[in-house]
XYZ file of C-alpha atoms in Angstrom:
444
model
C 55.938 147.593 129.805
C 55.018 150.180 127.176
C 54.487 147.561 124.467
C 52.420 145.407 126.826
C 50.206 148.324 127.888
C 49.736 149.375 124.268
C 48.441 145.967 123.226
C 46.229 145.686 126.302
C 44.579 148.997 125.601
C 43.856 148.151 121.971
C 42.866 144.486 122.366
C 39.316 143.364 121.786
C 37.055 142.887 124.839
C 37.525 139.601 126.600
C 34.750 137.040 126.125
C 32.132 136.757 128.852
C 32.730 134.196 131.581
C 30.346 132.299 133.840
C 30.429 132.120 137.605
C 30.957 128.337 137.784
C 33.969 128.495 135.469
C 35.529 131.356 137.428
C 35.008 129.480 140.702
C 36.645 126.363 139.258
C 39.603 128.400 138.073
C 40.055 129.895 141.547
C 39.818 126.419 143.085
C 42.348 125.081 140.565
C 44.695 127.998 141.271
C 44.423 127.445 145.018
C 45.388 123.796 144.592
C 48.423 124.785 142.526
C 49.609 127.203 145.197
C 49.257 124.450 147.799
C 51.270 122.089 145.584
C 54.008 124.627 144.813
C 56.293 123.608 147.731
C 56.034 119.970 146.604
C 56.900 120.933 143.020
C 60.000 122.823 144.173
C 61.013 119.979 146.495
C 60.663 117.561 143.573
C 63.063 119.671 141.510
C 65.512 119.664 144.433
C 65.208 115.881 144.875
C 65.647 115.187 141.155
C 68.732 117.382 141.308
C 70.531 114.618 143.179
C 70.511 112.566 139.983
C 71.013 115.486 137.621
C 71.988 118.914 139.024
C 70.346 120.529 135.991
C 66.940 120.122 137.650
C 67.962 122.490 140.456
C 69.422 125.141 138.208
C 67.365 128.140 137.045
C 64.405 127.142 139.233
C 63.461 130.820 139.661
C 62.488 130.907 135.978
C 59.590 128.589 136.825
C 58.206 131.396 138.998
C 58.533 133.966 136.224
C 61.872 135.440 137.316
C 63.681 135.356 133.986
C 66.784 137.112 132.641
C 66.421 140.342 130.722
C 65.087 139.608 127.237
C 64.386 141.731 124.151
C 60.776 142.870 124.106
C 58.326 142.129 121.312
C 59.574 138.598 120.710
C 57.802 135.668 119.125
C 57.301 133.223 121.990
C 57.107 129.493 121.232
C 56.467 126.967 124.005
C 57.324 123.262 123.625
C 57.059 120.989 126.667
C 59.827 118.462 126.160
C 61.981 116.703 123.576
C 59.183 115.448 121.305
C 57.415 118.782 121.041
C 60.722 120.593 120.556
C 61.729 118.313 117.683
C 58.308 118.786 116.090
C 58.661 122.554 116.474
C 62.105 122.818 114.860
C 60.820 123.291 111.261
C 58.443 125.982 112.537
C 61.167 127.709 114.550
C 63.525 127.812 111.578
C 60.749 129.051 109.293
C 59.889 131.834 111.763
C 63.553 132.841 111.920
C 63.616 133.113 108.129
C 60.289 134.928 107.808
C 60.813 137.359 110.724
C 64.590 137.854 110.969
C 64.163 141.157 112.821
C 62.042 139.668 115.624
C 63.728 137.896 118.554
C 62.545 134.346 119.161
C 61.916 133.095 122.691
C 61.582 129.314 123.185
C 60.368 127.927 126.507
C 60.252 124.337 127.667
C 58.971 122.602 130.776
C 61.482 119.773 131.131
C 65.247 119.678 131.483
C 65.534 117.322 128.503
C 63.509 119.770 126.424
C 65.841 122.579 127.482
C 68.866 120.571 126.429
C 67.238 119.745 123.087
C 66.731 123.477 122.419
C 70.358 124.251 123.240
C 71.673 121.357 121.159
C 69.535 122.079 118.097
C 69.448 125.877 118.180
C 72.300 127.046 120.388
C 72.349 130.827 120.733
C 70.038 131.407 117.773
C 67.079 131.734 120.158
C 66.509 132.892 123.708
C 65.561 130.074 126.044
C 64.052 129.991 129.550
C 61.773 127.609 131.402
C 58.039 128.261 131.137
C 56.443 129.543 134.345
C 54.246 127.364 136.493
C 50.551 127.968 135.806
C 50.161 130.451 138.652
C 48.699 133.896 137.919
C 51.567 135.714 139.610
C 54.274 133.653 137.932
C 52.724 133.980 134.465
C 52.068 137.721 134.860
C 55.681 138.215 135.993
C 56.930 136.215 133.008
C 54.844 138.303 130.603
C 56.004 141.579 132.167
C 59.633 140.513 131.848
C 59.391 139.094 128.313
C 56.579 141.138 126.696
C 56.017 138.712 123.797
C 54.236 139.856 120.669
C 52.609 136.456 120.082
C 52.506 133.109 121.908
C 52.688 129.882 119.882
C 52.026 126.896 122.141
C 52.743 123.422 120.813
C 50.195 120.591 120.754
C 48.190 120.137 123.982
C 49.628 122.554 126.512
C 46.377 124.039 127.806
C 46.923 125.958 131.050
C 43.993 128.085 132.320
C 46.005 130.803 134.066
C 48.605 131.121 131.330
C 45.921 131.569 128.685
C 43.946 133.988 130.899
C 46.983 136.125 131.641
C 47.889 136.239 127.931
C 44.343 137.356 127.086
C 44.451 140.034 129.796
C 47.820 141.283 128.504
C 46.632 141.348 124.900
C 49.059 138.630 123.776
C 47.448 136.513 121.004
C 47.791 132.766 121.543
C 47.965 130.103 118.836
C 47.840 126.436 119.837
C 49.956 124.957 117.045
C 49.837 121.354 115.854
C 46.996 120.908 118.331
C 45.802 117.400 119.083
C 43.121 116.134 121.431
C 42.521 112.425 121.891
C 39.142 110.999 122.822
C 40.558 110.113 126.220
C 41.765 113.682 126.874
C 38.514 115.145 125.566
C 36.553 113.050 128.080
C 38.776 114.359 130.854
C 38.276 117.982 129.838
C 34.526 117.394 129.507
C 34.337 116.482 133.201
C 35.311 120.080 134.002
C 33.484 121.572 131.036
C 32.837 124.960 132.669
C 36.535 125.576 133.270
C 37.456 124.057 129.906
C 35.064 126.275 127.934
C 36.306 129.328 129.822
C 39.908 128.429 129.031
C 39.271 127.683 125.343
C 37.588 131.065 124.848
C 40.859 132.727 125.867
C 42.702 131.124 122.929
C 43.014 133.246 119.800
C 43.282 130.268 117.418
C 43.566 126.495 117.699
C 45.439 125.084 114.684
C 44.413 121.409 114.833
C 46.291 118.472 113.336
C 43.184 116.766 111.954
C 39.447 117.235 111.606
C 38.804 114.755 114.434
C 40.922 116.877 116.787
C 39.144 120.024 115.621
C 35.700 118.520 116.257
C 36.671 117.519 119.807
C 37.889 121.053 120.532
C 34.682 122.543 119.124
C 32.552 120.140 121.160
C 34.290 121.412 124.302
C 33.444 125.014 123.440
C 36.424 126.298 121.448
C 35.122 129.111 119.209
C 38.114 129.490 116.845
C 39.508 126.247 115.403
C 41.154 125.565 112.053
C 42.615 122.346 110.639
C 46.206 122.932 109.483
C 47.678 119.405 109.440
C 50.398 117.677 111.423
C 53.781 119.418 111.600
C 55.502 116.110 112.267
C 55.036 115.216 108.581
C 57.183 118.250 107.715
C 60.195 117.058 109.685
C 63.323 117.867 107.619
C 66.084 115.296 107.764
C 69.653 116.587 108.082
C 71.473 116.083 104.780
C 74.155 114.029 106.468
C 71.798 111.864 108.551
C 71.879 108.753 106.358
C 75.654 108.934 106.202
C 75.771 109.326 110.000
C 73.661 106.181 110.283
C 75.994 104.268 107.962
C 79.028 105.371 109.983
C 77.379 104.328 113.243
C 76.497 100.957 111.750
C 80.015 100.433 110.397
C 82.087 101.726 113.313
C 79.933 100.930 116.363
C 77.095 98.473 115.779
C 78.580 96.141 113.191
C 77.813 95.919 109.498
C 77.285 92.176 109.263
C 74.391 91.820 111.682
C 70.711 92.782 111.778
C 69.803 95.692 114.036
C 66.399 96.218 115.657
C 65.678 99.451 117.540
C 63.178 99.773 120.402
C 62.888 103.555 120.792
C 61.438 105.853 123.457
C 60.534 103.040 125.837
C 58.856 103.722 129.165
C 58.830 101.829 132.444
C 56.916 98.598 131.854
C 58.005 98.289 128.219
C 61.622 97.228 128.536
C 60.564 93.859 129.994
C 58.380 92.758 127.035
C 60.948 94.120 124.573
C 63.698 92.074 126.234
C 61.374 89.043 126.410
C 60.796 89.303 122.643
C 64.507 89.816 122.067
C 65.333 86.642 124.023
C 63.002 84.678 121.728
C 64.538 86.203 118.593
C 68.132 85.571 119.677
C 67.499 81.819 119.533
C 67.193 82.110 115.759
C 69.511 85.088 115.193
C 72.361 84.846 117.736
C 74.018 87.909 116.170
C 70.872 90.098 116.296
C 71.562 93.443 118.003
C 68.909 95.337 119.931
C 69.275 99.108 120.156
C 67.287 99.976 123.264
C 66.627 103.705 123.781
C 64.745 104.621 126.991
C 62.678 107.787 126.777
C 63.923 109.401 129.999
C 67.573 109.804 131.077
C 66.872 108.921 134.704
C 66.051 105.362 133.563
C 69.340 104.731 131.725
C 71.188 103.090 134.613
C 68.249 100.906 135.624
C 67.632 99.660 132.091
C 71.332 98.901 131.616
C 71.317 96.866 134.839
C 68.181 95.030 133.702
C 69.804 94.058 130.389
C 72.888 92.702 132.127
C 70.851 90.836 134.736
C 69.215 88.956 131.876
C 72.618 87.933 130.591
C 72.718 90.252 127.558
C 76.201 91.704 126.984
C 75.432 95.425 126.837
C 77.307 98.396 125.390
C 76.222 101.887 126.392
C 76.471 104.776 123.946
C 78.094 106.846 126.688
C 80.977 104.371 126.817
C 82.011 105.467 123.299
C 83.211 102.015 122.258
C 82.149 99.660 119.465
C 79.961 96.621 120.022
C 82.008 93.420 120.126
C 80.726 90.479 118.038
C 79.188 88.957 121.168
C 77.338 92.126 122.222
C 73.555 91.791 122.385
C 72.223 95.207 123.428
C 73.339 98.705 122.499
C 71.818 101.109 125.051
C 71.171 104.566 123.628
C 71.870 106.544 126.796
C 72.434 109.865 125.025
C 70.226 112.781 124.076
C 69.531 114.133 120.600
C 70.682 111.042 118.667
C 67.430 109.183 118.106
C 67.242 110.021 114.396
C 70.814 108.801 113.962
C 69.915 105.570 115.738
C 66.902 105.102 113.449
C 69.144 105.690 110.420
C 71.369 102.811 111.543
C 68.563 100.278 112.141
C 66.684 97.755 110.004
C 63.273 98.109 111.686
C 61.773 100.010 114.611
C 59.482 99.504 117.550
C 58.253 102.854 118.921
C 57.538 102.875 122.646
C 55.058 104.637 124.853
C 52.548 102.332 123.204
C 52.692 99.070 125.166
C 51.829 101.121 128.250
C 49.059 103.721 128.381
C 51.301 106.684 127.561
C 49.765 107.330 124.152
C 52.680 106.486 121.888
C 55.464 108.555 120.338
C 56.316 109.845 116.894
C 56.073 106.946 114.426
C 56.660 109.254 111.456
C 60.377 109.680 112.145
C 61.322 106.035 111.507
C 58.810 105.863 108.635
C 60.454 108.843 106.922
C 63.770 107.009 107.205
C 62.285 104.004 105.405
C 61.923 101.651 108.365
C 59.007 99.278 108.953
C 57.346 100.417 112.186
C 55.896 98.412 115.080
C 53.913 99.859 117.974
C 51.591 98.758 120.759
C 47.856 99.245 121.336
C 48.061 102.617 123.140
C 48.486 105.165 120.362
C 45.906 107.773 121.326
C 48.416 110.641 120.969
C 49.306 109.556 117.423
C 46.062 107.977 116.267
C 45.967 109.465 112.777
C 49.652 108.823 111.993
C 49.409 105.250 113.229
C 46.242 104.542 111.261
C 47.739 105.922 108.053
C 50.830 103.719 108.369
C 48.708 100.670 109.188
C 46.448 101.314 106.183
C 49.509 101.517 103.927
C 50.924 98.235 105.294
C 53.925 100.182 106.502
C 53.354 99.391 110.194
C 52.118 96.604 112.436
C 50.353 96.918 115.770
C 51.166 94.360 118.460
C 49.784 93.743 121.947
C 52.508 91.920 123.881
C 55.990 90.399 123.827
C 54.925 87.278 121.924
C 53.292 89.283 119.123
C 56.263 91.626 119.029
C 58.654 88.704 118.562
C 56.507 87.247 115.751
C 56.254 90.595 113.917
C 59.994 91.271 114.173
C 60.796 87.731 113.030
C 58.615 88.057 109.930
C 60.339 91.275 108.937
C 63.836 90.011 109.648
C 63.182 86.872 107.627
C 61.926 88.731 104.546
C 64.238 91.588 103.459
C 62.046 92.430 100.449
C 58.974 92.795 102.650
C 60.969 94.947 105.040
C 62.183 97.213 102.250
C 58.757 97.529 100.624
C 57.110 98.419 103.953
C 59.742 101.080 104.554
C 59.150 102.586 101.119
C 55.401 102.705 101.724
C 55.920 104.406 105.077
C 58.171 107.042 103.547
C 55.544 107.693 100.872
C 52.846 108.198 103.542
C 54.949 110.885 105.200
C 55.883 112.602 101.952
C 52.317 112.857 100.655
C 51.002 114.511 103.830
C 53.521 117.319 104.054
C 52.337 120.932 103.913
C 51.166 121.707 107.444
C 54.062 124.116 108.001
C 53.025 126.525 105.246
C 49.411 126.539 106.426
C 50.424 127.139 110.034
C 52.757 129.976 109.078
C 49.869 131.685 107.289
C 47.746 131.377 110.444
C 50.516 132.873 112.559
C 50.908 135.726 110.083
C 47.187 136.496 110.469
C 47.408 136.644 114.258
C 50.694 138.509 114.540
C 50.019 142.067 115.720
C 51.136 144.838 113.441
C 54.760 145.575 114.227
C 55.176 149.065 115.633
């Protein structure tokens, strides 16, 4: 408490607020309190499929274990944000070895990604729900020195409570699509109030920065996209070769459809059925985004007559196998390293796409659908370099995959161009670290 009170007493005055914004925040908070029982019931219900959802639920109300005070707090929602944050986390550990690092996530899969990638190197709890009491309790119990929030996690009460407690907040790798900006603009009074509570928004690109400024953010800087700075494990390519040799089969072409959502597996399997007529030995690695969909997708593959091997079965694909279902967590990069080309999901449905830079960095040609508003800049850069192709449906997907499978030289050249795009846009990590250094309160 002493550290928290010290920073509160020496922090700069909070920016002025307007009555309409304050009323909207109270209305928003009231709705959240009304929805709280439903949120807790949802955790309990999801616990039937995976008991992990029921565990540690008190952390979501701010009741967290005893933690060292004065930590660097980094929040990443789920798996994608956690993977993007790993270079930053490791750089912070190197730069500030004497400061404890607290990593929070919102989802169970994000929590498991933290534990798998970082183990006991960091402290981990779930982030509190965006309720004033829960956030204030979390801050009292953790007393962070600085909050680094990944990408687009903008929560009015969390940011307000941090400002009141004197905890600087940096929105790192911040992105804001046109679609999201229009949504925030509809509640512009609350949005402007919330953005004024943020110490610094470190935007991925100038377009993101301009959208934040248009909504009323007073402190925005363009630092670049951290996802370009993704380091590949030294053994990753070898892991991919071993997976190809021992599990998938060396003498067949392998196409990966990664991070698929509900509504995408059907067109992917439709395209695969077309392709199998020409390449009977073609193997599809199908990797659903969410674990709760694994069983359903496996059943769907088998209902279509595709002999399917699940990663969890820990057995090699027989020569007649058609689909390898990636029903594991934390292996996506290894799966990419074992494939010949990649389709990245979340893009045939209006989810906004997923990280297309990971397969590009591994030298794979990349395919994605029309809905890429969360990765607009990355997608456009790969398209401009002829390292990626955008498709709209199953028929176009089948045609694009066929062209690449038929022409190995084209496939290899596209992969090389994609890797070059990623390599030439690295550097966001160093810029972001400098921003964090500026905002980090003097250590007492």
